[in-house]
PDB file of C-alpha atoms in Angstrom:
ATOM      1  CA  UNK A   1       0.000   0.000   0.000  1.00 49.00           C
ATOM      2  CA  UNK A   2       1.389   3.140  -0.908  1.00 62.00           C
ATOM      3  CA  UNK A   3       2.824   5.252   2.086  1.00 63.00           C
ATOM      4  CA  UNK A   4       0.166   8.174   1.747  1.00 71.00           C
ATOM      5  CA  UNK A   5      -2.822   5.673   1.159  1.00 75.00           C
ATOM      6  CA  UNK A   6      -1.269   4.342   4.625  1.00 71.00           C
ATOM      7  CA  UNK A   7      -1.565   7.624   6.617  1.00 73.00           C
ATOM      8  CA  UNK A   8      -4.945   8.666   5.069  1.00 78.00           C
ATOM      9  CA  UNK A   9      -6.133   5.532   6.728  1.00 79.00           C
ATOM     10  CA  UNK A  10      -4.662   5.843   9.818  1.00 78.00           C
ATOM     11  CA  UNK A  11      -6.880   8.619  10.138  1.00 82.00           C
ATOM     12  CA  UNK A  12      -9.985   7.565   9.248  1.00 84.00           C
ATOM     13  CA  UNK A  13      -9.455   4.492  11.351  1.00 86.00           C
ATOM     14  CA  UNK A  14      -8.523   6.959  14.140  1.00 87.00           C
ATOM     15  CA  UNK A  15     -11.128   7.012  17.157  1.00 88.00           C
ATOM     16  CA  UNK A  16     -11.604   9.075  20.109  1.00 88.00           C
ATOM     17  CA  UNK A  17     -12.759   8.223  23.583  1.00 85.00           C
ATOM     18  CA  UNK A  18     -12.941   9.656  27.545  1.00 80.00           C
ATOM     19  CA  UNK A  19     -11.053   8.679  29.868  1.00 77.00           C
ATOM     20  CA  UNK A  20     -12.355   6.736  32.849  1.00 62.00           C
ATOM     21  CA  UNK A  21     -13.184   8.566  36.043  1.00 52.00           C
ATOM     22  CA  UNK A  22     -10.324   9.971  37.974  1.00 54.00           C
ATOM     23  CA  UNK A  23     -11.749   8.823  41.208  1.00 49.00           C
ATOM     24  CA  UNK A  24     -11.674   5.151  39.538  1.00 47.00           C
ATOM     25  CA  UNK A  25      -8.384   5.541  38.198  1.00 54.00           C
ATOM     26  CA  UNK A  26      -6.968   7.462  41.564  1.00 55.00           C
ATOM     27  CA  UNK A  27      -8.464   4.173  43.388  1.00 51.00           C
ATOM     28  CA  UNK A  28      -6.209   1.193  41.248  1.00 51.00           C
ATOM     29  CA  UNK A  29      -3.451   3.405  41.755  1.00 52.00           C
ATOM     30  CA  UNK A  30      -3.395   3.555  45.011  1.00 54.00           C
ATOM     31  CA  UNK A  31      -4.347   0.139  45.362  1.00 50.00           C
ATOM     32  CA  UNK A  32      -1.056  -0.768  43.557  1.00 50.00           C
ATOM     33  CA  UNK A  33       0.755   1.590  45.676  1.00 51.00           C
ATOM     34  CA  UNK A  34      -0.072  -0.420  49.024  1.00 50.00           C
ATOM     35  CA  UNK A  35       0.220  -3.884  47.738  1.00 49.00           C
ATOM     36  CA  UNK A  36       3.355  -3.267  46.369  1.00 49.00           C
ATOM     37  CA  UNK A  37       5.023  -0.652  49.301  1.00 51.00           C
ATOM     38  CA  UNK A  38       6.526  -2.558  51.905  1.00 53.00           C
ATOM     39  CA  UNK A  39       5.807  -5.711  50.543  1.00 54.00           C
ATOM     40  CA  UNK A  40       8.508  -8.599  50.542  1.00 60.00           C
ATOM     41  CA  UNK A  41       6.786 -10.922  48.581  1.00 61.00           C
ATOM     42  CA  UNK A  42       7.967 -12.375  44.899  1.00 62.00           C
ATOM     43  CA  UNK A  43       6.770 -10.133  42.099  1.00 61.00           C
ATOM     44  CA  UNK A  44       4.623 -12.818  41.019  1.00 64.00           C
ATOM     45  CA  UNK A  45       2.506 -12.635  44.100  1.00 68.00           C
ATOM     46  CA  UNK A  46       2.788  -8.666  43.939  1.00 66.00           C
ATOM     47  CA  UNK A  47       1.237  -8.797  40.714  1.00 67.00           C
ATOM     48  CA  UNK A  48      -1.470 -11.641  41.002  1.00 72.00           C
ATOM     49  CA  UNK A  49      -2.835  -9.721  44.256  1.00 71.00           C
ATOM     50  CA  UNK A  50      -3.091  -6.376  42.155  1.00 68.00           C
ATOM     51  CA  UNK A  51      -4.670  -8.307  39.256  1.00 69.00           C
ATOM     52  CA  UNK A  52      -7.267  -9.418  42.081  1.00 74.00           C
ATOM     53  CA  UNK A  53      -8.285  -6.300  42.975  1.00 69.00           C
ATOM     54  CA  UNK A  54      -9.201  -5.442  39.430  1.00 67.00           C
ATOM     55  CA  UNK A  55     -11.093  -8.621  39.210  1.00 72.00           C
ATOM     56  CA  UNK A  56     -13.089  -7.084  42.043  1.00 72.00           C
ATOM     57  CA  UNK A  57     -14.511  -4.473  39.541  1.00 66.00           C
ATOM     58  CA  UNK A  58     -15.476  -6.819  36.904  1.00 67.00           C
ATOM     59  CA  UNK A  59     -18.819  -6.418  35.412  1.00 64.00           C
ATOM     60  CA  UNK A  60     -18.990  -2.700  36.597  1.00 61.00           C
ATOM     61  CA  UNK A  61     -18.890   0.063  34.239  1.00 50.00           C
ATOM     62  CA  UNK A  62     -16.261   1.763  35.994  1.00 52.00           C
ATOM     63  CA  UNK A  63     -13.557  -1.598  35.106  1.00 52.00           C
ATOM     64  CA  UNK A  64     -13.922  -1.684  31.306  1.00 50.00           C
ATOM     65  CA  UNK A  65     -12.400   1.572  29.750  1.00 44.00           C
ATOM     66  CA  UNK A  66      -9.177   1.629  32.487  1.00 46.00           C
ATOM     67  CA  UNK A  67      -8.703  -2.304  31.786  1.00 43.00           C
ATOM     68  CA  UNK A  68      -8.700  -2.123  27.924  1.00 41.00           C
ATOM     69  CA  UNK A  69      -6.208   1.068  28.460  1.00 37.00           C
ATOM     70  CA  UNK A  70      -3.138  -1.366  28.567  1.00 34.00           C
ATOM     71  CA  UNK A  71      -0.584   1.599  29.527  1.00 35.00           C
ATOM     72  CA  UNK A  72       0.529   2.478  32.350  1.00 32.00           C
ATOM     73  CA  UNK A  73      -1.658   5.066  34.771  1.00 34.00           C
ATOM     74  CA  UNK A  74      -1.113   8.465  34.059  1.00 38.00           C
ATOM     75  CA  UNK A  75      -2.479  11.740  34.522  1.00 43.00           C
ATOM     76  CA  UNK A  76      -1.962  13.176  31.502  1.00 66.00           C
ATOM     77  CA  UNK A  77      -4.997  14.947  29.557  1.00 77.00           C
ATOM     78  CA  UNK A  78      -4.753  13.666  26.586  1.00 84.00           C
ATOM     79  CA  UNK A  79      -2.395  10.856  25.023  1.00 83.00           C
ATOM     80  CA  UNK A  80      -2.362   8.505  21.949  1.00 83.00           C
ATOM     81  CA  UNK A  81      -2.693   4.730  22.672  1.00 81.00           C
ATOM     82  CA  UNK A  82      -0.808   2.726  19.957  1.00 77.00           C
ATOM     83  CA  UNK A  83      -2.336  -0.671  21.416  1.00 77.00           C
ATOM     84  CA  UNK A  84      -5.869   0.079  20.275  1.00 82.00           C
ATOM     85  CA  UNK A  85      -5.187   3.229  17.691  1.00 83.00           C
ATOM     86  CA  UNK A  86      -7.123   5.960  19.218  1.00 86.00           C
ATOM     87  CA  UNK A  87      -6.217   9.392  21.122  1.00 87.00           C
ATOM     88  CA  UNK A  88      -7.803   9.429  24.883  1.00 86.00           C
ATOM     89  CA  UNK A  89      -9.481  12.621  26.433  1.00 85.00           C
ATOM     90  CA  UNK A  90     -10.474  13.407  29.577  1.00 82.00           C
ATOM     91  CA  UNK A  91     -13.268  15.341  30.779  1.00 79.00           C
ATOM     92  CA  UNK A  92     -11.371  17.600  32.335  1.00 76.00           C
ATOM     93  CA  UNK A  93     -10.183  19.313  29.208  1.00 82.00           C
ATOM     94  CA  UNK A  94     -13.581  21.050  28.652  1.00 82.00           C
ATOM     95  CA  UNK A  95     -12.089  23.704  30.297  1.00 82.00           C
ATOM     96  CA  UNK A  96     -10.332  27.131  29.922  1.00 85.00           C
ATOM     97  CA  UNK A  97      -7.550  27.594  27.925  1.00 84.00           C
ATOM     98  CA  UNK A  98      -8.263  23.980  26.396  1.00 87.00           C
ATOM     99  CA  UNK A  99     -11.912  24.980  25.509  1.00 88.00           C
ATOM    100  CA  UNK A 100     -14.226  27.645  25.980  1.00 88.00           C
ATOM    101  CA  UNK A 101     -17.661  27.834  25.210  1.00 85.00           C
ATOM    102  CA  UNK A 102     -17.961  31.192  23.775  1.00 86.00           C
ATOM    103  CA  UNK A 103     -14.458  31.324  22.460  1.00 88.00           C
ATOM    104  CA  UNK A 104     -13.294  32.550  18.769  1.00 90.00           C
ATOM    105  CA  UNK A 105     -11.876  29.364  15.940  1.00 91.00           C
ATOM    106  CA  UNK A 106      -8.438  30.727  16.717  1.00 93.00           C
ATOM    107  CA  UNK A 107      -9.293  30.020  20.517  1.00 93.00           C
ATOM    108  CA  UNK A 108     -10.664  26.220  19.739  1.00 92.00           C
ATOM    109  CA  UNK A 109      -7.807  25.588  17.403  1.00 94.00           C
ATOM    110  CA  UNK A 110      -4.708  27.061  19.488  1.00 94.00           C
ATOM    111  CA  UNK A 111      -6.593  25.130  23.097  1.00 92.00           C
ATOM    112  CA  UNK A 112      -8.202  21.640  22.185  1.00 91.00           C
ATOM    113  CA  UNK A 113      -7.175  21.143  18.474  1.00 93.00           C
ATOM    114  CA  UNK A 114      -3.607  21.807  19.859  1.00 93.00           C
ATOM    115  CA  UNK A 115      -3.489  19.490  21.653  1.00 90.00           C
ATOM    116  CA  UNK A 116      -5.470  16.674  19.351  1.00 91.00           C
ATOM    117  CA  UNK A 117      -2.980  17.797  16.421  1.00 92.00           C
ATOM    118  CA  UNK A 118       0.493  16.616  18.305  1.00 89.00           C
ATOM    119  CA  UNK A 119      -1.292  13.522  19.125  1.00 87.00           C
ATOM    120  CA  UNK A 120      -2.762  12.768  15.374  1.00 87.00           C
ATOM    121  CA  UNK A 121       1.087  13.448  14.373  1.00 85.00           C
ATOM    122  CA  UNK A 122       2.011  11.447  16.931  1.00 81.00           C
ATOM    123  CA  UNK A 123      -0.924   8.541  15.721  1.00 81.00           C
ATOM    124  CA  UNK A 124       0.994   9.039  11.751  1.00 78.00           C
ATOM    125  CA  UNK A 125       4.606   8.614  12.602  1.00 75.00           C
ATOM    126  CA  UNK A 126       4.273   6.054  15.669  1.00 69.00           C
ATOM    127  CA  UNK A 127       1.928   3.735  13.036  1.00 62.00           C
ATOM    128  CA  UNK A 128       4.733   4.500  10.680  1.00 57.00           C
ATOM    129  CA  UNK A 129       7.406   2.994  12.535  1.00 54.00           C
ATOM    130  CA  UNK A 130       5.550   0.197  13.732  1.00 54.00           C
ATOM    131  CA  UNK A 131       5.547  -0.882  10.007  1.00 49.00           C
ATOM    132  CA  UNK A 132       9.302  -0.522   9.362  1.00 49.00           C
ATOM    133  CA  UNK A 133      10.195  -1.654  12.744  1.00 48.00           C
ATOM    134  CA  UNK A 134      12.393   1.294  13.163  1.00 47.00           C
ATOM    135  CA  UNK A 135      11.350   2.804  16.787  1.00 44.00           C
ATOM    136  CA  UNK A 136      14.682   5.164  18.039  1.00 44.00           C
ATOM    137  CA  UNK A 137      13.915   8.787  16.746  1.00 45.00           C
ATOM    138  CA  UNK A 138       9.861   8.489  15.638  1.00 47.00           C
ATOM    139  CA  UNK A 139      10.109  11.584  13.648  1.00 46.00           C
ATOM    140  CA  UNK A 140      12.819  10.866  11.357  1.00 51.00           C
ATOM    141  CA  UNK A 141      11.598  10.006   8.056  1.00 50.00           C
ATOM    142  CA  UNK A 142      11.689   6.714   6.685  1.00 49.00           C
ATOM    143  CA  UNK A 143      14.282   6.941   4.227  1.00 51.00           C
ATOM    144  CA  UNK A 144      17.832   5.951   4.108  1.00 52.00           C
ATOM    145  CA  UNK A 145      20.857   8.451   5.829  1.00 51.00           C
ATOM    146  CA  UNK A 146      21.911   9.522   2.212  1.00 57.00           C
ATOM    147  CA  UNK A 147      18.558  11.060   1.548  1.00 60.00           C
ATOM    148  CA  UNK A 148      18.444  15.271   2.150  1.00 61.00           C
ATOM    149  CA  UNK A 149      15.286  15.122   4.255  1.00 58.00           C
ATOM    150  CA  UNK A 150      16.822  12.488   6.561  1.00 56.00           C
ATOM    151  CA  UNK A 151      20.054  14.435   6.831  1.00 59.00           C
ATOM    152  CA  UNK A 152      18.567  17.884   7.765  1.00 62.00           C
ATOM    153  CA  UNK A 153      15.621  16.312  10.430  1.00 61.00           C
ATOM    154  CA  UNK A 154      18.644  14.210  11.559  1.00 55.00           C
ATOM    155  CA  UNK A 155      20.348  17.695  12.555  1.00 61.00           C
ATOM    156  CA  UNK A 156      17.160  18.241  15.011  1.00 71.00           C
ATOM    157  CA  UNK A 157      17.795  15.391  17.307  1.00 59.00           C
ATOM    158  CA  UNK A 158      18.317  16.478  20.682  1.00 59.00           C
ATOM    159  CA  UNK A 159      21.237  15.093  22.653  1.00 52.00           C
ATOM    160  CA  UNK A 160      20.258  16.779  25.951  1.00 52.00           C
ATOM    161  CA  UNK A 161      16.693  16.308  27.364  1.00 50.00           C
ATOM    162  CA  UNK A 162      17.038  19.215  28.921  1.00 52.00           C
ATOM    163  CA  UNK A 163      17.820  21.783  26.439  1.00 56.00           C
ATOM    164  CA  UNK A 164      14.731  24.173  25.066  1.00 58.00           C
ATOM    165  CA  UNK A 165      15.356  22.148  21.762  1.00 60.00           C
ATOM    166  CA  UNK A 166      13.741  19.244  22.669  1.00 63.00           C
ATOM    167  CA  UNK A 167      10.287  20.587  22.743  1.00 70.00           C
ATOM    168  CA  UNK A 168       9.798  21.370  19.400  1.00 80.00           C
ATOM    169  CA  UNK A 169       7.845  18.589  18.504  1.00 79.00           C
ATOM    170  CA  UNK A 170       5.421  17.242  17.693  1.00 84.00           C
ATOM    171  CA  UNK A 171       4.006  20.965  18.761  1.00 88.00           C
ATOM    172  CA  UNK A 172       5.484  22.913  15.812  1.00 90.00           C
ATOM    173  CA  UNK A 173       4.295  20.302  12.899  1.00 90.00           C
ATOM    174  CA  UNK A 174       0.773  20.304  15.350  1.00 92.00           C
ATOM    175  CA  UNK A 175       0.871  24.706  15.342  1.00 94.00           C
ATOM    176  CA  UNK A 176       1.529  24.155  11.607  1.00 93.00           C
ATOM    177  CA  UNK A 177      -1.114  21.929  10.285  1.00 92.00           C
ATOM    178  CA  UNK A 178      -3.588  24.433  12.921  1.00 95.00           C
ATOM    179  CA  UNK A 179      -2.794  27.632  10.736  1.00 93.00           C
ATOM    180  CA  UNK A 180      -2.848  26.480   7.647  1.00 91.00           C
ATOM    181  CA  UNK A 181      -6.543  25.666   8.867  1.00 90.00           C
ATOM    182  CA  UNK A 182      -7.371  28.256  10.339  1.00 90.00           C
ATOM    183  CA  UNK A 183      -6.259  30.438   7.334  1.00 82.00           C
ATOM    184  CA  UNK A 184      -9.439  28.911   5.450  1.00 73.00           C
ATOM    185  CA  UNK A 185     -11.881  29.820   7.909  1.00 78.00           C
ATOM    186  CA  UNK A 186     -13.819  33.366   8.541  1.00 74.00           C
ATOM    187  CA  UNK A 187     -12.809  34.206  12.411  1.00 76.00           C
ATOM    188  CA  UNK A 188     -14.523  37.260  14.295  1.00 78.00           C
ATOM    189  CA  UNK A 189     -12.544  38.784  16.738  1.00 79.00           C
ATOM    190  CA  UNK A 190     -14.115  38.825  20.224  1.00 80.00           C
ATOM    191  CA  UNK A 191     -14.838  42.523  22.044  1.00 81.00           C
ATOM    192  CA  UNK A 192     -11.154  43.190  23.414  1.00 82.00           C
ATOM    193  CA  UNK A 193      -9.138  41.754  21.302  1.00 83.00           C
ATOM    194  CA  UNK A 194      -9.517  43.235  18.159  1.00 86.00           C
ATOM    195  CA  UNK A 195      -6.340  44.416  17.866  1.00 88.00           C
ATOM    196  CA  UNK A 196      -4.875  40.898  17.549  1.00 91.00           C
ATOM    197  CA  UNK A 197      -4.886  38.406  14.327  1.00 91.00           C
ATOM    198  CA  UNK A 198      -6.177  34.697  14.588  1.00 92.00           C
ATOM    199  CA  UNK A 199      -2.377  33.890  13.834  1.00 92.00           C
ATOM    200  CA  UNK A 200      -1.862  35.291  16.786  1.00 93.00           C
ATOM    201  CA  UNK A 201      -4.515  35.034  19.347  1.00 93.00           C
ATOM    202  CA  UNK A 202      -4.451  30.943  18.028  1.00 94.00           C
ATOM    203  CA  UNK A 203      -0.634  31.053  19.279  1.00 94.00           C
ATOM    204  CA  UNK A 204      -1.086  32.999  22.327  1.00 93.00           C
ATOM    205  CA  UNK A 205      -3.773  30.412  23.105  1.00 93.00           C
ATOM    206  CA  UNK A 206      -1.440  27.126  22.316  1.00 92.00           C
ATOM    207  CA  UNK A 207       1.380  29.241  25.008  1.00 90.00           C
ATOM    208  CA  UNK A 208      -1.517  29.375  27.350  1.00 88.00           C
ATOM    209  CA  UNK A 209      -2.070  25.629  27.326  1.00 86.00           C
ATOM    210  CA  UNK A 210       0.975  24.431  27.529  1.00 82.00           C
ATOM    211  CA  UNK A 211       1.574  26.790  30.857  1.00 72.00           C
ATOM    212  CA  UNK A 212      -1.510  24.760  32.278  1.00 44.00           C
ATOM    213  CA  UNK A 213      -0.800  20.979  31.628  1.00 45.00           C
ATOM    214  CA  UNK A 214      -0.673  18.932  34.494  1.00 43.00           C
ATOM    215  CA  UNK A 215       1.974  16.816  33.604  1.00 43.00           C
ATOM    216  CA  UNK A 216       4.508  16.316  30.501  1.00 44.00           C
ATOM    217  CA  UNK A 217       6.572  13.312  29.856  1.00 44.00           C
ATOM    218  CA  UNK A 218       9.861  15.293  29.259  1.00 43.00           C
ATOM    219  CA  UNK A 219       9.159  17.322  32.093  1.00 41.00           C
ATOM    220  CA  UNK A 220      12.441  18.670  34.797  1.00 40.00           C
ATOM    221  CA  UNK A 221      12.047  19.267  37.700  1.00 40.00           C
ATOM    222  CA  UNK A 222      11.688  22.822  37.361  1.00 41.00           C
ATOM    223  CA  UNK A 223       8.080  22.381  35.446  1.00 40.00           C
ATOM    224  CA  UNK A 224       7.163  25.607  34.885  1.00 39.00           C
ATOM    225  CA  UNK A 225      11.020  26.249  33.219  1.00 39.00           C
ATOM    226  CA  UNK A 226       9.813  22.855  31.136  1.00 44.00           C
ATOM    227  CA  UNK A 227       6.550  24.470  29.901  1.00 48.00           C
ATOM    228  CA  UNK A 228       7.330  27.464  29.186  1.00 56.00           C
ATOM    229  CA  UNK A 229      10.035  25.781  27.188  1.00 67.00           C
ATOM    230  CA  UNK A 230       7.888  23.685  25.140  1.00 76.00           C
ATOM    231  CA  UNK A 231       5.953  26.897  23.752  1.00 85.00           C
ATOM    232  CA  UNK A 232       8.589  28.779  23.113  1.00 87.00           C
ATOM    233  CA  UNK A 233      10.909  25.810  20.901  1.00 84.00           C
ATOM    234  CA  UNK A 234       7.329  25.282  19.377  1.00 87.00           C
ATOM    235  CA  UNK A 235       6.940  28.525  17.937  1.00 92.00           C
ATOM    236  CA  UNK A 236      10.818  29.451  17.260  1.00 91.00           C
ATOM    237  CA  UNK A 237      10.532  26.883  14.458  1.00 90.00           C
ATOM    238  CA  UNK A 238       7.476  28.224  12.926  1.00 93.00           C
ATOM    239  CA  UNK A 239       8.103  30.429  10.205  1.00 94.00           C
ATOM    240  CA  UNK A 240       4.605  31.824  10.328  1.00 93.00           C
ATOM    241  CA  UNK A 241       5.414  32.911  14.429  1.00 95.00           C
ATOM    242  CA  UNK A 242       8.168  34.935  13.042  1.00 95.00           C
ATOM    243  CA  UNK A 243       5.252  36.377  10.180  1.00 94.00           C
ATOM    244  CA  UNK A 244       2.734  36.891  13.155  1.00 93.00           C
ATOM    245  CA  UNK A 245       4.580  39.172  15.730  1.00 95.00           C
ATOM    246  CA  UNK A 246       7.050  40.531  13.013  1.00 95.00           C
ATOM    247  CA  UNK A 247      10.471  38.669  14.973  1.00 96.00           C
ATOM    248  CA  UNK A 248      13.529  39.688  13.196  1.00 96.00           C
ATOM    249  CA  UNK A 249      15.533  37.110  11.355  1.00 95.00           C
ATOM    250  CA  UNK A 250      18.019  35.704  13.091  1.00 94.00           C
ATOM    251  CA  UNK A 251      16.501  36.957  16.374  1.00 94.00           C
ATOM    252  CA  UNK A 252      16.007  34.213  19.482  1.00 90.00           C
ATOM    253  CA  UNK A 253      12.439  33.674  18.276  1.00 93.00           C
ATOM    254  CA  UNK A 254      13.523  34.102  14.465  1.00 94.00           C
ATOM    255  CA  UNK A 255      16.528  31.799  14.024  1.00 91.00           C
ATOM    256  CA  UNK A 256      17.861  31.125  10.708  1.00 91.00           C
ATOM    257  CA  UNK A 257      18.195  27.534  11.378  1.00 85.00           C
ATOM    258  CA  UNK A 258      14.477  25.742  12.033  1.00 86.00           C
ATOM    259  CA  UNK A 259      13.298  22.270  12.731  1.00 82.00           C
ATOM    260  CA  UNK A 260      10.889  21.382  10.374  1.00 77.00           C
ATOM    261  CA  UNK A 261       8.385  17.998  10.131  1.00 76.00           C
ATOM    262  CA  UNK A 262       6.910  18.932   6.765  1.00 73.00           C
TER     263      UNK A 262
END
């Protein structure tokens, strides 16, 4: 099957679903916790016990969604699950900056949609690998190292978790796809914030989130240092950032040198 017939139906094959209750999830956890804390017994034992107490729930509603998860608890908002193809919201995310009721397209796109666009991307290149078999850098294309394309995302590969550079995707291929959207839809500024674009009120908006995310799997321990850094790698490698709020080339928001996905 050709590659793109491949990705088109990764997509439609994509589904959505909630997440299970927190106070549900919060309870297994826990559970875990305190047969495993303390405890001296073989792993085997450990795990059997554990696998008990989620026998307990069987037949309840609360047991089916959390046992056909298959990954490993997490509070995350939103993630991809490779095991049964489909991204995973919770609840909680009908809430400001992720959504709001009365909000603009820019708003919807740079909250919610953000955050569903990294893990569709995600969905595309994680299927993609699991055809080839090649699993160590998800975002490299899959060519061979003499191709261009290969060469210059190979230059993007970050060697220190820590650095700002890491963050870049999949949030700046995500921001990407969401403006070239958004630039075929008719937005109406709400009362206050005329002054600003879609561009950038959807960017401003995709910042905002990423300030308010519970947790982050590349996350220091300085979170807040983490987030912030996330947004800003994001946007440096967006050319249309640069457009938006007018950066000069070769600025710290402007480089010269971007990461690019497409």
């Amino acid at each position: 099957m050709d590659t793109k017939l491949r990705a088109i139906n990764q997509l439609v094959t994509l589904s959505f679903r909630l997440s299970a209750e927190n106070r549900f999830l919060d309870a297994v956890l826990h559970a875990s916790e305190g047969i495993a804390e303390g405890n001296e017994a073989p792993f085997l034992q450990s795990w059997v016990e554990a696998r008990q107490f989620l026998d307990s729930w069987n037949g309840t509603s609360k047991y089916q969604l959390p046992h056909a998860m298959r990954r490993t608890l997490s509070s995350t908002l939103v993630y991809y699950d490779l095991a049964t193809h489909s991204v995973v919201l919770s609840p909680a995310l009908l809430v400001p900056p992720f959504y709001y009721s009365h909000g603009t397209k820019a708003m919807d796109f740079g909250g919610l949609d953000f955050l569903l666009a990294q893990h569709l991307i995600l969905a595309l290149v994680q299927s993609a690998h699991s055809w080839s078999g090649n699993v160590s850098i998800p975002w490299l294309p899959l060519r061979q190292p003499d191709d261009e394309l290969w060469r210059r995302r190979h230059q993007c590969v970050c060697t220190d978790d820590k650095s700002e550079d890491c963050f870049w995707f999949p949030s700046t291929p995500a921001l990407d796809v969401l403006l070239n959207a958004l630039g075929a839809i008719d937005d109406v500024a709400i009362e206050g914030m005329e002054r600003f674009t879609a561009q950038q009120v959807l960017l401003i908006t995709a910042c905002h989130v990423t300030c308010k995310r519970e947790s982050s799997p590349r996350s220091s321990t300085d979170n807040v240092r983490s987030f912030s850094s996330e947004c800003n790698a994001a946007v440096r490698n967006l050319p249309a950032f640069a457009k938006a709020f007018r950066c000069p080339r070769g600025s710290n928001m402007n480089p010269v040198k971007k990461c690019a996905f497409f």
